[in-house]
Amino acid sequence: MAIRRYERVVPEGTRDLLFEECAARREVESRLSSLFKARGYNRVITPTLEFFDVFDRESAGMPLETLYNVTDARGRLMVLRPDNTLPIARIAATRLRGEAIPLRLFYTQNVFRRNPGLTGRRDETAQSGIELIGASGLRADLEILTTAVDALEQCGAPDFRIEIGHAGFSGALFQALEVDEKLRNEIALLIEMKNYAALNDALDQAGDTAAARAVRRLPRLFGGEEVLEEAAALYGEPEAQGPLDDLRRLYRLLMQLGLQGKIHIDLGLVHRGNYYTGVVFRGYIEGSGVTVLSGGRYDGLLGEFGLPLPATGFGVEVDALAAAMCARGDAAPPKAADVLVFGQDGCEVRALSYARALNQQGLVCENCVLDSAGAARDYAARKGIGRLDIVKEESVEIIPIVHAKGGAAK
């Protein structure tokens, strides 16, 4: 007999969801879907399996070792969907190519990506998000960011913050660094990790230039509008000033919405070799150790699929918000059925019809599959069901179930 070593466990990076965890996830998904629909976004669903070619691009910023690879019956390389934005870019450039723009699309589906241990992230996660395709400029960026704020508020996050930066500013600095591509990517990673000591060591190889000095300060350029003034003084080249001006205008509008203390500027938000080109942002909530929301502008990605259009959007980590909901006690525990219906011998079909009739009245009914009325009564007491209906040949006996403190019926 073959030894099945893993039949009672789930793969690393995955987990089972039970009861209130399922309820919390569905509640988060429902609130986000309602918000997105109210803003004019339409839902799309992409395949869990995608061809590798969709993600085989430098702009994706996905190391090959993080992908779950499979092959189809013809030997073609495929992956479990590791990202939602790229498949939606594919849809926009193909199935929706002739639609009026801007396109407003939203999704709620899982992504699969191998994550190193001890990162706090799972390999399979549920995400929900929006993509606004075919819109550029301040109005679009403001819409996306205010929707991100509303997403966190409507999911009950009591204390959240959103940090905004600009890929154009950090990109201008990196382009001016006199280093090769490998070291440039390493520097970006160290900034993202806020590893100051290692960052200084890496930048020693870039020389004492204005760009290198500004990059050294990037992880510390965090706060309010004063951060933009400091950044402008650090690096005054024209290609860097435009992004700072854009960020200043956006930040001032967000402050007009009363988001002081919720929105912070973080010019240390950098991305390694991915598709972001403009405003970028991340969201955090109290009680969660991971980024619960991330997004930004990616004006070059659609062109890689043959449809050059500006675009922006964000994704929400549904599981992280659901876990926070459970931790706050906001997730409803499993609710016992209203009625347990037991059919005496020969009344099984009548009992099922009776339970259906109660369902139509809005009651939650369990059909009892035990062999006796006594066993049904004990089961109702243990499960917290408040009423036992015994279906007989000519009548139905309704028995209230009163529960003792320990769970047994009186």
XYZ file of C-alpha atoms in Angstrom:
410
model
C 0.000 0.000 0.000
C 1.367 3.397 -1.008
C 2.281 5.776 1.793
C 0.325 9.030 1.546
C 2.401 11.489 3.511
C 0.444 14.617 2.661
C -3.181 13.507 2.562
C -4.077 15.305 5.815
C -2.284 18.608 5.244
C -2.462 21.426 2.707
C 0.501 22.652 0.637
C 2.788 25.265 2.109
C 1.532 28.761 1.444
C -2.148 27.722 1.426
C -4.778 27.196 4.090
C -8.323 26.038 4.709
C -10.955 28.628 5.598
C -13.649 27.699 8.112
C -16.964 29.233 9.123
C -16.451 32.848 10.241
C -13.304 33.070 8.101
C -15.437 32.228 5.064
C -18.083 34.685 6.202
C -15.488 37.429 6.639
C -14.013 36.845 3.186
C -17.420 36.902 1.528
C -18.363 40.037 3.458
C -15.211 41.854 2.320
C -15.749 40.715 -1.273
C -19.392 41.807 -1.140
C -18.607 45.268 0.237
C -15.872 45.845 -2.331
C -18.025 44.618 -5.218
C -20.870 46.901 -4.149
C -18.496 49.872 -3.980
C -16.964 49.175 -7.382
C -20.358 48.668 -9.052
C -21.597 51.923 -7.523
C -18.670 53.716 -9.208
C -19.544 52.295 -12.634
C -17.064 49.398 -12.763
C -18.018 46.102 -14.406
C -16.779 42.723 -13.256
C -14.553 40.495 -15.365
C -13.202 37.027 -14.565
C -9.960 35.772 -16.087
C -8.805 32.129 -16.226
C -6.873 30.691 -13.319
C -4.544 29.217 -15.964
C -2.852 31.677 -18.307
C -0.167 31.202 -20.916
C 3.301 31.988 -19.626
C 3.687 34.540 -22.433
C 1.258 36.908 -20.667
C 3.723 37.330 -17.782
C 7.028 36.744 -19.612
C 7.997 40.405 -19.845
C 10.501 42.560 -18.001
C 7.828 45.037 -16.969
C 6.008 42.344 -14.978
C 8.774 42.304 -12.393
C 8.087 38.657 -11.542
C 11.060 36.361 -11.035
C 10.444 33.036 -12.742
C 10.988 31.140 -9.512
C 7.904 32.779 -8.003
C 5.535 31.368 -10.655
C 3.578 28.122 -10.451
C 4.234 26.459 -13.806
C 2.208 23.754 -15.539
C 1.903 22.492 -19.116
C -1.202 21.810 -21.141
C -1.936 18.705 -23.256
C 0.097 20.168 -26.124
C 3.133 20.832 -23.974
C 2.680 24.618 -23.886
C 3.960 26.374 -20.776
C 1.262 27.865 -18.577
C 1.132 29.432 -15.118
C -1.374 29.768 -12.341
C -2.419 33.427 -12.463
C 0.208 35.339 -10.364
C -1.216 38.815 -11.017
C -4.574 40.307 -11.986
C -3.553 43.435 -13.878
C -1.722 41.696 -16.722
C -4.632 39.385 -17.687
C -6.985 42.364 -17.604
C -4.600 44.255 -19.884
C -4.826 41.251 -22.207
C -8.639 41.390 -22.126
C -8.701 45.139 -22.789
C -6.397 44.756 -25.787
C -8.363 41.859 -27.295
C -11.959 41.182 -26.236
C -12.680 44.819 -25.314
C -10.617 46.501 -27.997
C -13.583 48.199 -29.670
C -15.330 49.350 -26.502
C -15.736 53.015 -25.606
C -13.040 54.276 -23.277
C -12.384 54.709 -20.492
C -12.983 51.089 -19.490
C -13.909 50.560 -15.852
C -13.263 46.956 -14.852
C -13.136 45.157 -11.513
C -12.235 41.649 -10.385
C -12.438 39.355 -7.382
C -10.255 36.277 -7.803
C -7.253 34.451 -6.426
C -3.616 34.859 -7.397
C -0.848 32.314 -6.955
C 2.769 33.220 -6.341
C 5.566 31.512 -4.446
C 6.652 33.646 -1.513
C 9.757 33.058 0.605
C 9.133 31.793 4.107
C 8.740 34.246 6.987
C 7.392 37.006 4.707
C 3.898 36.784 6.174
C 2.404 36.230 2.711
C 0.700 33.102 1.442
C 1.149 31.598 -1.982
C -2.600 31.656 -2.710
C -4.399 34.881 -1.879
C -7.738 36.417 -2.749
C -7.646 39.853 -4.350
C -10.258 42.354 -5.427
C -9.519 45.498 -7.363
C -10.281 47.916 -10.171
C -8.624 49.026 -13.390
C -9.428 52.337 -15.086
C -8.181 51.977 -18.653
C -7.946 54.764 -21.205
C -7.845 57.659 -18.733
C -4.840 59.806 -17.897
C -4.303 62.847 -15.754
C -5.240 64.180 -12.364
C -8.955 63.335 -12.463
C -8.297 59.645 -13.012
C -5.605 59.458 -10.331
C -7.901 61.214 -7.874
C -10.780 58.827 -8.635
C -8.614 55.774 -8.063
C -7.155 57.036 -4.796
C -10.475 58.134 -3.326
C -11.956 54.759 -4.256
C -9.026 53.096 -2.481
C -9.794 55.151 0.630
C -13.456 54.181 0.443
C -12.531 50.522 -0.033
C -10.650 50.435 3.260
C -13.305 52.440 5.092
C -16.174 50.287 3.847
C -14.371 47.122 4.898
C -14.385 48.390 8.466
C -10.682 49.136 8.829
C -10.755 51.512 11.831
C -7.242 52.874 11.395
C -5.686 52.903 7.944
C -3.116 54.911 6.083
C -2.247 55.224 2.413
C 1.237 56.168 1.271
C 1.659 57.756 -2.145
C 4.748 58.204 -4.265
C 5.647 58.615 -7.914
C 7.450 56.098 -10.107
C 8.544 58.945 -12.377
C 10.625 60.579 -9.640
C 12.406 57.427 -8.476
C 12.769 56.349 -12.103
C 14.540 59.598 -12.992
C 16.971 59.081 -10.117
C 17.702 55.473 -11.057
C 18.286 56.394 -14.679
C 20.845 58.980 -13.593
C 22.735 56.526 -11.380
C 26.025 55.493 -12.940
C 25.574 51.772 -12.204
C 24.610 48.674 -14.177
C 21.094 47.222 -14.289
C 21.788 44.511 -11.718
C 23.019 46.982 -9.108
C 20.184 49.367 -9.937
C 17.634 46.616 -9.178
C 19.469 45.736 -5.981
C 19.327 49.368 -4.878
C 15.593 49.495 -5.580
C 15.064 46.377 -3.458
C 17.057 47.816 -0.559
C 15.014 51.015 -0.675
C 11.800 49.019 -0.627
C 13.098 47.101 2.403
C 14.341 50.335 4.007
C 17.669 48.617 4.645
C 19.713 51.773 5.159
C 23.071 50.176 5.953
C 23.088 47.886 2.908
C 21.736 50.709 0.737
C 24.654 52.965 1.683
C 27.116 50.194 0.844
C 25.509 49.655 -2.556
C 25.427 53.374 -3.331
C 29.120 53.691 -2.555
C 29.609 52.059 -5.950
C 27.616 54.839 -7.661
C 29.942 57.679 -6.756
C 29.143 60.999 -5.111
C 26.644 62.368 -7.636
C 23.453 64.370 -7.095
C 21.378 61.342 -8.073
C 23.229 59.048 -5.664
C 22.834 61.548 -2.819
C 19.097 61.835 -3.532
C 18.682 58.051 -3.643
C 20.348 57.784 -0.232
C 17.614 60.020 1.134
C 14.687 58.280 -0.593
C 13.749 55.920 2.272
C 13.543 58.920 4.613
C 11.470 61.154 2.325
C 8.227 60.415 4.151
C 5.619 62.801 5.527
C 3.568 65.695 4.213
C 4.025 68.251 1.459
C 7.328 69.359 2.935
C 8.813 66.104 1.638
C 8.299 67.328 -1.924
C 10.219 70.528 -1.202
C 13.115 68.531 0.221
C 13.110 66.227 -2.795
C 13.108 69.148 -5.213
C 16.112 70.639 -3.417
C 17.943 67.293 -3.504
C 17.520 66.709 -7.221
C 16.395 69.560 -9.429
C 16.607 68.026 -12.896
C 13.529 68.685 -15.096
C 12.637 65.001 -15.494
C 12.259 64.740 -11.703
C 10.366 67.999 -11.142
C 7.326 67.066 -13.235
C 6.456 64.030 -11.078
C 6.887 66.097 -7.902
C 4.519 68.762 -9.243
C 1.945 66.085 -10.132
C 2.198 64.598 -6.667
C 1.829 68.015 -5.031
C -1.393 68.783 -6.909
C -2.840 65.374 -6.087
C -1.879 65.585 -2.419
C -3.498 69.002 -2.002
C -6.764 67.745 -3.495
C -6.737 64.747 -1.156
C -6.254 67.084 1.781
C -9.330 69.038 0.631
C -11.275 65.805 1.137
C -10.326 65.810 4.808
C -7.794 62.991 4.615
C -5.176 64.608 6.831
C -3.456 61.901 8.843
C -4.635 59.207 6.422
C -2.593 60.092 3.335
C 1.197 60.366 3.541
C 3.824 61.015 0.895
C 6.499 58.329 0.641
C 9.027 58.904 -2.129
C 10.685 55.660 -1.068
C 7.877 53.711 -2.775
C 9.864 52.135 -5.598
C 9.182 49.110 -7.752
C 11.728 46.776 -9.221
C 11.362 46.480 -12.972
C 7.551 46.471 -13.061
C 4.993 48.375 -15.090
C 4.244 51.448 -12.960
C 4.947 54.825 -14.589
C 3.216 57.479 -12.470
C 1.553 57.835 -9.078
C 1.960 54.707 -6.951
C 0.459 53.956 -3.566
C 0.093 51.343 -0.837
C -2.398 50.921 1.971
C -1.955 49.579 5.492
C -4.318 48.875 8.375
C -3.794 48.444 12.079
C -3.324 44.847 13.120
C -2.035 43.568 9.773
C 1.631 43.073 9.018
C 1.222 43.095 5.235
C 0.383 45.668 2.598
C -3.397 45.378 2.233
C -3.767 47.588 -0.839
C -1.424 48.598 -3.646
C -1.693 50.165 -7.036
C -0.766 53.022 -9.309
C -0.517 54.267 -12.864
C 0.846 52.012 -15.615
C 0.655 53.908 -18.887
C 2.991 51.649 -20.860
C 1.559 48.195 -20.160
C -1.393 48.178 -22.569
C 0.976 49.069 -25.405
C 2.853 45.818 -24.804
C -0.396 44.006 -25.685
C -0.894 46.083 -28.832
C -3.260 48.740 -27.479
C -1.346 51.816 -26.244
C -3.631 53.358 -23.618
C -2.998 54.989 -20.248
C -4.300 53.094 -17.229
C -4.374 53.087 -13.455
C -5.845 50.886 -10.735
C -5.325 49.071 -7.468
C -5.763 45.694 -5.836
C -6.924 44.844 -2.325
C -5.693 41.851 -0.318
C -9.076 40.399 0.623
C -7.661 37.787 2.996
C -5.774 40.415 5.002
C -8.896 42.543 5.438
C -10.949 39.464 6.309
C -8.386 38.377 8.913
C -8.489 41.846 10.463
C -12.290 41.673 10.499
C -12.125 38.368 12.389
C -9.557 39.760 14.833
C -11.843 42.721 15.593
C -14.741 40.359 16.230
C -16.689 41.835 13.326
C -17.108 38.518 11.516
C -20.368 36.770 12.382
C -19.894 33.283 13.885
C -21.835 30.424 12.282
C -25.532 30.829 12.985
C -27.543 27.812 14.049
C -30.527 26.818 11.946
C -33.885 28.216 13.034
C -35.618 24.853 12.899
C -34.641 21.184 12.905
C -37.221 19.115 11.009
C -37.535 15.428 11.871
C -39.835 13.092 9.965
C -41.167 10.025 11.735
C -40.802 6.682 9.982
C -42.843 6.805 6.771
C -42.956 10.637 6.822
C -39.535 11.348 5.355
C -40.852 12.845 2.091
C -43.487 14.871 3.930
C -40.772 16.207 6.236
C -38.682 17.371 3.276
C -41.689 19.157 1.742
C -42.443 20.750 5.105
C -38.822 21.990 5.413
C -39.013 23.501 1.927
C -42.182 25.359 2.892
C -40.385 26.801 5.947
C -37.486 27.846 3.696
C -39.938 29.808 1.575
C -41.022 31.625 4.737
C -37.416 32.727 5.233
C -36.451 30.221 7.916
C -33.192 28.257 7.898
C -34.042 24.582 8.326
C -31.995 21.480 8.808
C -33.510 18.183 7.763
C -32.699 15.700 10.528
C -31.127 12.484 9.271
C -30.964 10.786 12.680
C -33.101 7.756 13.524
C -35.227 8.940 16.441
C -36.958 11.999 17.830
C -34.856 11.721 20.992
C -31.653 11.798 19.022
C -33.002 14.785 17.065
C -33.761 16.640 20.290
C -30.250 16.007 21.652
C -28.697 17.141 18.373
C -30.756 20.368 18.357
C -29.601 21.099 21.899
C -25.944 20.592 21.021
C -26.174 22.714 17.865
C -28.086 25.561 19.473
C -31.170 25.074 17.272
C -34.133 26.629 19.052
C -36.948 24.568 17.637
C -37.617 20.944 16.699
C -40.528 20.211 14.373
C -41.561 16.541 14.315
C -43.536 15.697 11.177
C -46.126 12.961 11.789
C -48.748 11.325 9.599
C -51.516 13.795 10.399
C -49.775 16.634 12.217
C -46.587 18.474 13.074
C -45.441 18.677 16.679
C -43.428 21.863 17.434
C -41.047 21.549 20.379
C -39.095 24.581 21.686
C -35.541 23.663 22.624
C -34.272 25.454 25.711
C -30.517 25.280 26.102
C -28.713 24.941 29.382
C -25.479 26.866 29.937
C -23.444 23.814 29.045
C -25.309 23.240 25.786
C -27.707 20.453 26.799
C -31.472 20.847 26.519
C -33.490 21.299 29.675
